[in-house]
Amino acid sequence: MTNAMFERMKPLPFTAPMAIAARLVLLVCGVSGLAGAALADERSDGVTPRIVLAPQAPLARGAEIARAVVYLEAEEADVSLTPGPFLVSPILLRVQGPVFGWLGESEPYPDRHFPELRFFSNGQPVPYSESFRATVGTVDISALLSDAKVSPWLIADTPPFVATEDMPAETRSKLTQAGAMSASGGDYLAQWRAQRTLGVALVPGQTLDMRYRLRPGYALLSLQELGGATLRQRYCLTGSHLQALQKRFGRQAQFVTRYYAMAVGWEGRVPPSARLTVVPQPGVVQVAACTRSAKQAFGMDAVWTDVETVPDRQSVLHVLTLEPVIP
């Protein structure tokens, strides 16, 4: 495990969307004294970057991730990827955020393009390329936005205003006619969807670190809901795990459940080794993930250190954390 993995990332600016998410956590934890039932509809699917291969010649032997190491602390992730020992030339990876548009003021993760995501190797920054694709329906308007010098990520703002004060009338007309923006009083609102793609080289013999802020899914769940088939399969929960929770917190207990998904490779090439460390956080009592050893499938008191885990077939590592709601 490299020293870079344990370097604490600088705190991100506490933006308005983060403030919304923080208030939600305070409410869910009962700080405001609200009953858990009142928060039953508070949930998010979360969002995560994915890794794909750039178009290139057929991959040679060793063009794969031989070892992945994931380090989670608070809302930060460090994903370290080490190529196979037989890789002889760099391969180009693409790290993509989701396709998204403006989702409203209540959206806890409006910055779905992961603007803070960076790459490192041996503690040093790694250069990367950056591109975007913006669409209105099925029409690609990427070139139109670039020519107009309009940031595609205005869709992460609330409201998603497009500055048109110094914009030529012809450009404003083109954007409006393309459906990229619409008039709202004296302002214009962005109406496109966009996706950010970063290109980075995986170099033979070097470990690539990918660092970013986590945007987990979350929900308020009862013990009965935690026993659903999907959660049991994805996080390797068993009846004995749920019985232990019931014994500790009671039959009617509810939990703030967070779902983390970290890409540790690309689809069809699952790393043979994927190790996970989770730094215990205040309030979190349990961590769950599928592991090589059944005894480690449910970390007691959120203590996980260099545990051998099992990603899914798409090379995504799924981790669940539980925080009991105290009435």
mmCIF file of C-alpha atoms in Angstrom:
data_model
loop_
_atom_site.group_PDB
_atom_site.id
_atom_site.type_symbol
_atom_site.label_atom_id
_atom_site.label_comp_id
_atom_site.label_asym_id
_atom_site.label_seq_id
_atom_site.Cartn_x
_atom_site.Cartn_y
_atom_site.Cartn_z
ATOM 1 C CA MET A 1 0.000 0.000 0.000
ATOM 2 C CA THR A 2 1.575 3.322 -1.073
ATOM 3 C CA ASN A 3 2.098 6.325 1.172
ATOM 4 C CA ALA A 4 -0.019 8.356 -1.233
ATOM 5 C CA MET A 5 -3.048 6.301 -0.285
ATOM 6 C CA PHE A 6 -2.843 7.519 3.285
ATOM 7 C CA GLU A 7 -2.381 11.186 2.489
ATOM 8 C CA ARG A 8 -5.360 13.135 3.731
ATOM 9 C CA MET A 9 -6.928 15.136 0.937
ATOM 10 C CA LYS A 10 -7.466 18.838 1.576
ATOM 11 C CA PRO A 11 -11.003 19.627 2.765
ATOM 12 C CA LEU A 12 -13.257 20.718 -0.056
ATOM 13 C CA PRO A 13 -15.062 24.068 0.136
ATOM 14 C CA PHE A 14 -18.315 23.736 2.025
ATOM 15 C CA THR A 15 -20.659 24.532 -0.819
ATOM 16 C CA ALA A 16 -24.415 24.991 -0.686
ATOM 17 C CA PRO A 17 -25.155 21.441 -1.945
ATOM 18 C CA MET A 18 -22.841 20.051 0.738
ATOM 19 C CA ALA A 19 -24.653 22.154 3.320
ATOM 20 C CA ILE A 20 -27.940 20.595 2.221
ATOM 21 C CA ALA A 21 -26.471 17.124 2.573
ATOM 22 C CA ALA A 22 -25.051 17.996 5.998
ATOM 23 C CA ARG A 23 -28.443 19.209 7.213
ATOM 24 C CA LEU A 24 -29.975 15.963 6.000
ATOM 25 C CA VAL A 25 -27.462 13.927 8.013
ATOM 26 C CA LEU A 26 -28.164 15.985 11.117
ATOM 27 C CA LEU A 27 -31.882 15.413 10.707
ATOM 28 C CA VAL A 28 -31.531 11.697 10.114
ATOM 29 C CA CYS A 29 -29.323 11.271 13.163
ATOM 30 C CA GLY A 30 -32.047 12.752 15.300
ATOM 31 C CA VAL A 31 -30.163 15.896 16.272
ATOM 32 C CA SER A 32 -33.290 17.921 15.601
ATOM 33 C CA GLY A 33 -35.388 15.483 17.615
ATOM 34 C CA LEU A 34 -37.524 14.356 14.700
ATOM 35 C CA ALA A 35 -38.960 10.853 14.641
ATOM 36 C CA GLY A 36 -37.391 8.411 12.191
ATOM 37 C CA ALA A 37 -40.722 7.812 10.473
ATOM 38 C CA ALA A 38 -40.798 11.408 9.306
ATOM 39 C CA LEU A 39 -37.630 10.795 7.318
ATOM 40 C CA ALA A 40 -38.725 7.587 5.616
ATOM 41 C CA ASP A 41 -38.800 9.239 2.178
ATOM 42 C CA GLU A 42 -35.349 10.809 2.469
ATOM 43 C CA ARG A 43 -33.190 8.835 0.043
ATOM 44 C CA SER A 44 -30.834 9.179 -2.886
ATOM 45 C CA ASP A 45 -29.485 6.718 -5.423
ATOM 46 C CA GLY A 46 -26.034 8.284 -5.209
ATOM 47 C CA VAL A 47 -23.573 8.489 -8.083
ATOM 48 C CA THR A 48 -20.087 7.203 -8.865
ATOM 49 C CA PRO A 49 -17.504 7.489 -11.672
ATOM 50 C CA ARG A 50 -16.945 4.467 -13.897
ATOM 51 C CA ILE A 51 -13.851 3.258 -15.731
ATOM 52 C CA VAL A 52 -13.921 2.228 -19.383
ATOM 53 C CA LEU A 53 -11.239 1.504 -21.943
ATOM 54 C CA ALA A 54 -10.500 4.070 -24.610
ATOM 55 C CA PRO A 55 -10.850 2.811 -28.211
ATOM 56 C CA GLN A 56 -7.562 1.149 -29.064
ATOM 57 C CA ALA A 57 -5.960 -1.961 -30.521
ATOM 58 C CA PRO A 58 -6.764 -5.345 -28.917
ATOM 59 C CA LEU A 59 -5.267 -5.496 -25.449
ATOM 60 C CA ALA A 60 -2.123 -7.504 -24.944
ATOM 61 C CA ARG A 61 -1.473 -9.895 -22.110
ATOM 62 C CA GLY A 62 -1.209 -8.079 -18.796
ATOM 63 C CA ALA A 63 -3.483 -5.209 -19.847
ATOM 64 C CA GLU A 64 -5.606 -5.482 -16.714
ATOM 65 C CA ILE A 65 -5.758 -4.382 -13.117
ATOM 66 C CA ALA A 66 -3.834 -6.948 -11.082
ATOM 67 C CA ARG A 67 -4.431 -5.286 -7.727
ATOM 68 C CA ALA A 68 -6.864 -2.636 -6.504
ATOM 69 C CA VAL A 69 -6.730 -1.001 -3.085
ATOM 70 C CA VAL A 70 -9.579 1.191 -1.834
ATOM 71 C CA TYR A 71 -9.176 3.539 1.115
ATOM 72 C CA LEU A 72 -12.329 5.229 2.441
ATOM 73 C CA GLU A 73 -12.324 7.981 5.033
ATOM 74 C CA ALA A 74 -15.314 10.210 5.736
ATOM 75 C CA GLU A 75 -16.569 11.297 2.317
ATOM 76 C CA GLU A 76 -13.292 10.784 0.489
ATOM 77 C CA ALA A 77 -12.017 7.858 -1.578
ATOM 78 C CA ASP A 78 -8.559 6.870 -2.756
ATOM 79 C CA VAL A 79 -8.687 4.066 -5.322
ATOM 80 C CA SER A 80 -5.254 2.669 -6.232
ATOM 81 C CA LEU A 81 -4.923 0.568 -9.380
ATOM 82 C CA THR A 82 -1.837 -1.517 -10.168
ATOM 83 C CA PRO A 83 -1.522 -3.054 -13.667
ATOM 84 C CA GLY A 84 -0.529 -6.636 -14.331
ATOM 85 C CA PRO A 85 3.197 -7.493 -14.332
ATOM 86 C CA PHE A 86 3.169 -8.358 -18.039
ATOM 87 C CA LEU A 87 1.905 -4.991 -19.261
ATOM 88 C CA VAL A 88 4.521 -3.690 -21.728
ATOM 89 C CA SER A 89 2.979 -0.439 -22.948
ATOM 90 C CA PRO A 90 0.579 2.140 -21.460
ATOM 91 C CA ILE A 91 -3.142 1.687 -21.928
ATOM 92 C CA LEU A 92 -5.554 4.595 -21.937
ATOM 93 C CA LEU A 93 -8.394 4.536 -19.449
ATOM 94 C CA ARG A 94 -11.442 6.759 -19.470
ATOM 95 C CA VAL A 95 -13.084 7.781 -16.218
ATOM 96 C CA GLN A 96 -16.628 8.985 -16.774
ATOM 97 C CA GLY A 97 -19.225 10.657 -14.669
ATOM 98 C CA PRO A 98 -22.900 10.043 -15.423
ATOM 99 C CA VAL A 99 -24.975 11.843 -18.017
ATOM 100 C CA PHE A 100 -27.049 14.375 -16.093
ATOM 101 C CA GLY A 101 -28.975 17.631 -16.278
ATOM 102 C CA TRP A 102 -30.273 20.056 -13.680
ATOM 103 C CA LEU A 103 -32.230 18.006 -11.152
ATOM 104 C CA GLY A 104 -33.646 20.682 -8.874
ATOM 105 C CA GLU A 105 -32.722 22.395 -5.627
ATOM 106 C CA SER A 106 -33.283 19.288 -3.498
ATOM 107 C CA GLU A 107 -30.672 17.217 -5.361
ATOM 108 C CA PRO A 108 -27.872 16.494 -2.832
ATOM 109 C CA TYR A 109 -25.233 15.791 -5.514
ATOM 110 C CA PRO A 110 -25.638 18.365 -8.305
ATOM 111 C CA ASP A 111 -21.913 18.265 -9.225
ATOM 112 C CA ARG A 112 -22.113 14.855 -10.856
ATOM 113 C CA HIS A 113 -19.200 15.619 -13.156
ATOM 114 C CA PHE A 114 -16.831 15.077 -10.173
ATOM 115 C CA PRO A 115 -14.884 18.317 -10.678
ATOM 116 C CA GLU A 116 -12.474 17.444 -7.843
ATOM 117 C CA LEU A 117 -11.378 14.062 -9.260
ATOM 118 C CA ARG A 118 -7.618 13.853 -9.763
ATOM 119 C CA PHE A 119 -4.942 11.235 -10.498
ATOM 120 C CA PHE A 120 -1.619 10.579 -8.753
ATOM 121 C CA SER A 121 1.292 8.144 -8.931
ATOM 122 C CA ASN A 122 3.904 7.893 -6.190
ATOM 123 C CA GLY A 123 2.339 10.974 -4.627
ATOM 124 C CA GLN A 124 2.825 13.100 -7.751
ATOM 125 C CA PRO A 125 -0.008 14.441 -9.958
ATOM 126 C CA VAL A 126 -0.594 12.528 -13.185
ATOM 127 C CA PRO A 127 -1.635 14.481 -16.305
ATOM 128 C CA TYR A 128 -4.993 13.705 -17.860
ATOM 129 C CA SER A 129 -7.156 14.866 -20.729
ATOM 130 C CA GLU A 130 -10.665 16.203 -20.274
ATOM 131 C CA SER A 131 -13.671 16.315 -22.569
ATOM 132 C CA PHE A 132 -17.427 16.615 -22.341
ATOM 133 C CA ARG A 133 -20.489 15.720 -24.366
ATOM 134 C CA ALA A 134 -23.649 17.789 -24.057
ATOM 135 C CA THR A 135 -27.001 16.919 -25.610
ATOM 136 C CA VAL A 136 -30.533 18.192 -25.937
ATOM 137 C CA GLY A 137 -32.622 15.128 -26.579
ATOM 138 C CA THR A 138 -30.587 13.192 -29.144
ATOM 139 C CA VAL A 139 -28.850 16.273 -30.586
ATOM 140 C CA ASP A 140 -25.192 16.819 -29.679
ATOM 141 C CA ILE A 141 -24.623 20.480 -28.796
ATOM 142 C CA SER A 142 -21.070 20.108 -27.436
ATOM 143 C CA ALA A 143 -19.507 22.159 -30.235
ATOM 144 C CA LEU A 144 -22.202 24.802 -29.898
ATOM 145 C CA LEU A 145 -21.445 25.292 -26.182
ATOM 146 C CA SER A 146 -17.692 25.362 -26.844
ATOM 147 C CA ASP A 147 -18.038 27.953 -29.601
ATOM 148 C CA ALA A 148 -20.236 30.066 -27.335
ATOM 149 C CA LYS A 149 -17.693 29.698 -24.493
ATOM 150 C CA VAL A 150 -20.465 28.437 -22.200
ATOM 151 C CA SER A 151 -19.486 26.070 -19.387
ATOM 152 C CA PRO A 152 -21.348 22.762 -19.772
ATOM 153 C CA TRP A 153 -21.432 22.445 -15.967
ATOM 154 C CA LEU A 154 -23.840 25.322 -15.423
ATOM 155 C CA ILE A 155 -26.363 22.506 -15.004
ATOM 156 C CA ALA A 156 -24.843 21.893 -11.549
ATOM 157 C CA ASP A 157 -25.819 25.392 -10.382
ATOM 158 C CA THR A 158 -29.058 26.376 -8.684
ATOM 159 C CA PRO A 159 -30.627 27.968 -10.630
ATOM 160 C CA PRO A 160 -28.736 26.927 -13.800
ATOM 161 C CA PHE A 161 -28.425 30.439 -15.226
ATOM 162 C CA VAL A 162 -26.607 31.007 -18.519
ATOM 163 C CA ALA A 163 -24.820 34.360 -18.586
ATOM 164 C CA THR A 164 -25.948 36.142 -21.733
ATOM 165 C CA GLU A 165 -25.159 39.793 -20.921
ATOM 166 C CA ASP A 166 -22.068 39.876 -23.162
ATOM 167 C CA MET A 167 -23.203 37.146 -25.529
ATOM 168 C CA PRO A 168 -23.722 38.072 -29.199
ATOM 169 C CA ALA A 169 -27.382 38.009 -30.216
ATOM 170 C CA GLU A 170 -26.629 35.420 -32.908
ATOM 171 C CA THR A 171 -25.069 33.041 -30.367
ATOM 172 C CA ARG A 172 -27.972 33.505 -27.973
ATOM 173 C CA SER A 173 -30.369 32.763 -30.809
ATOM 174 C CA LYS A 174 -28.506 29.560 -31.770
ATOM 175 C CA LEU A 175 -28.549 28.276 -28.200
ATOM 176 C CA THR A 176 -32.235 29.058 -27.825
ATOM 177 C CA GLN A 177 -33.211 27.495 -31.147
ATOM 178 C CA ALA A 178 -31.221 24.350 -30.268
ATOM 179 C CA GLY A 179 -33.208 24.039 -27.039
ATOM 180 C CA ALA A 180 -30.039 24.444 -24.978
ATOM 181 C CA MET A 181 -31.580 27.210 -22.891
ATOM 182 C CA SER A 182 -34.908 28.866 -22.323
ATOM 183 C CA ALA A 183 -35.920 32.356 -21.279
ATOM 184 C CA SER A 184 -37.100 32.882 -17.704
ATOM 185 C CA GLY A 185 -37.997 36.500 -17.148
ATOM 186 C CA GLY A 186 -34.863 38.403 -18.055
ATOM 187 C CA ASP A 187 -32.638 35.346 -17.570
ATOM 188 C CA TYR A 188 -31.869 32.135 -19.438
ATOM 189 C CA LEU A 189 -31.803 28.647 -17.933
ATOM 190 C CA ALA A 190 -29.632 25.750 -19.132
ATOM 191 C CA GLN A 191 -31.645 22.790 -20.425
ATOM 192 C CA TRP A 192 -29.008 20.390 -21.666
ATOM 193 C CA ARG A 193 -27.564 17.158 -20.299
ATOM 194 C CA ALA A 194 -23.830 16.519 -20.146
ATOM 195 C CA GLN A 195 -21.169 13.968 -19.282
ATOM 196 C CA ARG A 196 -17.540 14.574 -18.297
ATOM 197 C CA THR A 197 -14.809 12.160 -19.414
ATOM 198 C CA LEU A 198 -11.214 12.120 -18.189
ATOM 199 C CA GLY A 199 -8.496 10.246 -20.064
ATOM 200 C CA VAL A 200 -5.496 8.901 -18.165
ATOM 201 C CA ALA A 201 -2.712 6.432 -18.976
ATOM 202 C CA LEU A 202 -2.114 3.292 -16.948
ATOM 203 C CA VAL A 203 1.663 2.834 -17.180
ATOM 204 C CA PRO A 204 3.530 -0.473 -16.783
ATOM 205 C CA GLY A 205 5.012 -0.879 -13.323
ATOM 206 C CA GLN A 206 3.236 2.151 -11.846
ATOM 207 C CA THR A 207 0.268 2.364 -9.488
ATOM 208 C CA LEU A 208 -2.371 4.907 -10.436
ATOM 209 C CA ASP A 209 -4.271 6.607 -7.598
ATOM 210 C CA MET A 210 -7.698 8.082 -8.307
ATOM 211 C CA ARG A 211 -8.997 10.456 -5.626
ATOM 212 C CA TYR A 212 -12.419 12.021 -5.380
ATOM 213 C CA ARG A 213 -15.252 12.941 -3.033
ATOM 214 C CA LEU A 214 -17.828 10.232 -2.497
ATOM 215 C CA ARG A 215 -21.477 10.724 -3.371
ATOM 216 C CA PRO A 216 -23.118 7.664 -1.785
ATOM 217 C CA GLY A 217 -26.685 6.547 -2.069
ATOM 218 C CA TYR A 218 -28.549 6.638 1.205
ATOM 219 C CA ALA A 219 -31.848 5.622 2.747
ATOM 220 C CA LEU A 220 -33.495 5.188 6.123
ATOM 221 C CA LEU A 221 -34.166 1.445 6.471
ATOM 222 C CA SER A 222 -35.655 -0.883 9.036
ATOM 223 C CA LEU A 223 -34.190 -4.274 9.900
ATOM 224 C CA GLN A 224 -36.846 -5.901 7.724
ATOM 225 C CA GLU A 225 -35.839 -3.748 4.741
ATOM 226 C CA LEU A 226 -32.172 -4.556 5.325
ATOM 227 C CA GLY A 227 -33.105 -8.204 4.885
ATOM 228 C CA GLY A 228 -34.210 -7.691 1.278
ATOM 229 C CA ALA A 229 -32.702 -9.943 -1.382
ATOM 230 C CA THR A 230 -30.853 -7.166 -3.206
ATOM 231 C CA LEU A 231 -28.976 -5.983 -0.123
ATOM 232 C CA ARG A 232 -28.224 -9.528 0.973
ATOM 233 C CA GLN A 233 -26.662 -10.336 -2.374
ATOM 234 C CA ARG A 234 -24.804 -7.095 -3.060
ATOM 235 C CA TYR A 235 -23.277 -6.750 0.421
ATOM 236 C CA CYS A 236 -23.283 -10.428 1.494
ATOM 237 C CA LEU A 237 -25.619 -9.832 4.427
ATOM 238 C CA THR A 238 -26.927 -12.958 6.191
ATOM 239 C CA GLY A 239 -29.624 -13.746 8.724
ATOM 240 C CA SER A 240 -27.047 -13.972 11.490
ATOM 241 C CA HIS A 241 -25.864 -10.427 10.733
ATOM 242 C CA LEU A 242 -29.407 -9.071 10.985
ATOM 243 C CA GLN A 243 -30.014 -11.018 14.197
ATOM 244 C CA ALA A 244 -26.918 -9.435 15.712
ATOM 245 C CA LEU A 245 -28.249 -5.992 14.811
ATOM 246 C CA GLN A 246 -31.630 -6.806 16.314
ATOM 247 C CA LYS A 247 -30.054 -8.048 19.525
ATOM 248 C CA ARG A 248 -27.961 -4.898 19.819
ATOM 249 C CA PHE A 249 -30.477 -2.255 18.753
ATOM 250 C CA GLY A 250 -33.921 -3.856 19.037
ATOM 251 C CA ARG A 251 -36.526 -5.178 16.619
ATOM 252 C CA GLN A 252 -37.853 -1.716 15.694
ATOM 253 C CA ALA A 253 -34.439 -0.186 15.010
ATOM 254 C CA GLN A 254 -33.909 1.964 11.930
ATOM 255 C CA PHE A 255 -30.624 2.737 10.261
ATOM 256 C CA VAL A 256 -29.211 5.462 8.060
ATOM 257 C CA THR A 257 -27.849 3.237 5.320
ATOM 258 C CA ARG A 258 -25.244 4.508 2.868
ATOM 259 C CA TYR A 259 -24.305 2.699 -0.328
ATOM 260 C CA TYR A 260 -20.842 3.211 -1.800
ATOM 261 C CA ALA A 261 -19.782 1.978 -5.241
ATOM 262 C CA MET A 262 -16.157 2.331 -6.375
ATOM 263 C CA ALA A 263 -14.937 1.264 -9.808
ATOM 264 C CA VAL A 264 -11.759 -0.805 -9.433
ATOM 265 C CA GLY A 265 -11.437 -1.868 -13.069
ATOM 266 C CA TRP A 266 -13.505 -2.047 -16.208
ATOM 267 C CA GLU A 267 -16.344 -4.346 -17.137
ATOM 268 C CA GLY A 268 -15.263 -7.897 -17.870
ATOM 269 C CA ARG A 269 -11.827 -7.532 -16.217
ATOM 270 C CA VAL A 270 -12.241 -7.924 -12.474
ATOM 271 C CA PRO A 271 -9.001 -7.491 -10.482
ATOM 272 C CA PRO A 272 -7.903 -10.749 -8.827
ATOM 273 C CA SER A 273 -7.097 -8.754 -5.687
ATOM 274 C CA ALA A 274 -9.184 -5.901 -4.266
ATOM 275 C CA ARG A 275 -8.403 -4.783 -0.744
ATOM 276 C CA LEU A 276 -10.481 -2.379 1.355
ATOM 277 C CA THR A 277 -9.733 -0.136 4.313
ATOM 278 C CA VAL A 278 -12.512 1.880 5.950
ATOM 279 C CA VAL A 279 -11.622 4.455 8.595
ATOM 280 C CA PRO A 280 -14.303 4.286 11.336
ATOM 281 C CA GLN A 281 -16.571 7.331 11.401
ATOM 282 C CA PRO A 282 -18.569 8.710 14.334
ATOM 283 C CA GLY A 283 -22.040 7.161 14.479
ATOM 284 C CA VAL A 284 -21.338 4.363 11.992
ATOM 285 C CA VAL A 285 -21.549 1.004 13.768
ATOM 286 C CA GLN A 286 -21.328 -1.488 10.907
ATOM 287 C CA VAL A 287 -19.675 -1.868 7.519
ATOM 288 C CA ALA A 288 -20.681 -4.584 5.058
ATOM 289 C CA ALA A 289 -19.177 -5.824 1.789
ATOM 290 C CA CYS A 290 -18.575 -9.135 0.068
ATOM 291 C CA THR A 291 -15.193 -10.578 1.026
ATOM 292 C CA ARG A 292 -13.062 -13.620 0.389
ATOM 293 C CA SER A 293 -13.624 -14.725 3.963
ATOM 294 C CA ALA A 294 -17.185 -15.113 5.263
ATOM 295 C CA LYS A 295 -15.966 -14.162 8.733
ATOM 296 C CA GLN A 296 -15.150 -10.679 7.457
ATOM 297 C CA ALA A 297 -18.370 -10.115 5.538
ATOM 298 C CA PHE A 298 -19.812 -7.838 8.212
ATOM 299 C CA GLY A 299 -17.330 -5.611 10.005
ATOM 300 C CA MET A 300 -18.217 -5.170 13.651
ATOM 301 C CA ASP A 301 -18.069 -1.580 14.857
ATOM 302 C CA ALA A 302 -17.011 -0.353 11.415
ATOM 303 C CA VAL A 303 -13.415 -1.572 11.726
ATOM 304 C CA TRP A 304 -12.039 -2.655 8.333
ATOM 305 C CA THR A 305 -8.296 -2.706 7.640
ATOM 306 C CA ASP A 306 -6.845 -4.119 4.409
ATOM 307 C CA VAL A 307 -9.657 -6.660 3.934
ATOM 308 C CA GLU A 308 -9.721 -8.807 0.776
ATOM 309 C CA THR A 309 -13.028 -7.963 -0.928
ATOM 310 C CA VAL A 310 -14.923 -9.179 -3.994
ATOM 311 C CA PRO A 311 -16.036 -6.660 -6.680
ATOM 312 C CA ASP A 312 -19.008 -7.457 -8.898
ATOM 313 C CA ARG A 313 -18.732 -8.564 -12.540
ATOM 314 C CA GLN A 314 -18.521 -4.949 -13.692
ATOM 315 C CA SER A 315 -15.438 -4.431 -11.479
ATOM 316 C CA VAL A 316 -17.392 -2.284 -9.004
ATOM 317 C CA LEU A 317 -16.739 -2.675 -5.293
ATOM 318 C CA HIS A 318 -19.888 -2.208 -3.202
ATOM 319 C CA VAL A 319 -19.714 -1.127 0.441
ATOM 320 C CA LEU A 320 -22.572 -0.465 2.865
ATOM 321 C CA THR A 321 -22.451 1.418 6.181
ATOM 322 C CA LEU A 322 -25.084 1.516 8.912
ATOM 323 C CA GLU A 323 -25.761 4.199 11.476
ATOM 324 C CA PRO A 324 -28.555 3.589 13.997
ATOM 325 C CA VAL A 325 -31.188 6.283 14.417
ATOM 326 C CA ILE A 326 -31.495 7.200 18.071
ATOM 327 C CA PRO A 327 -35.102 8.316 18.882
#
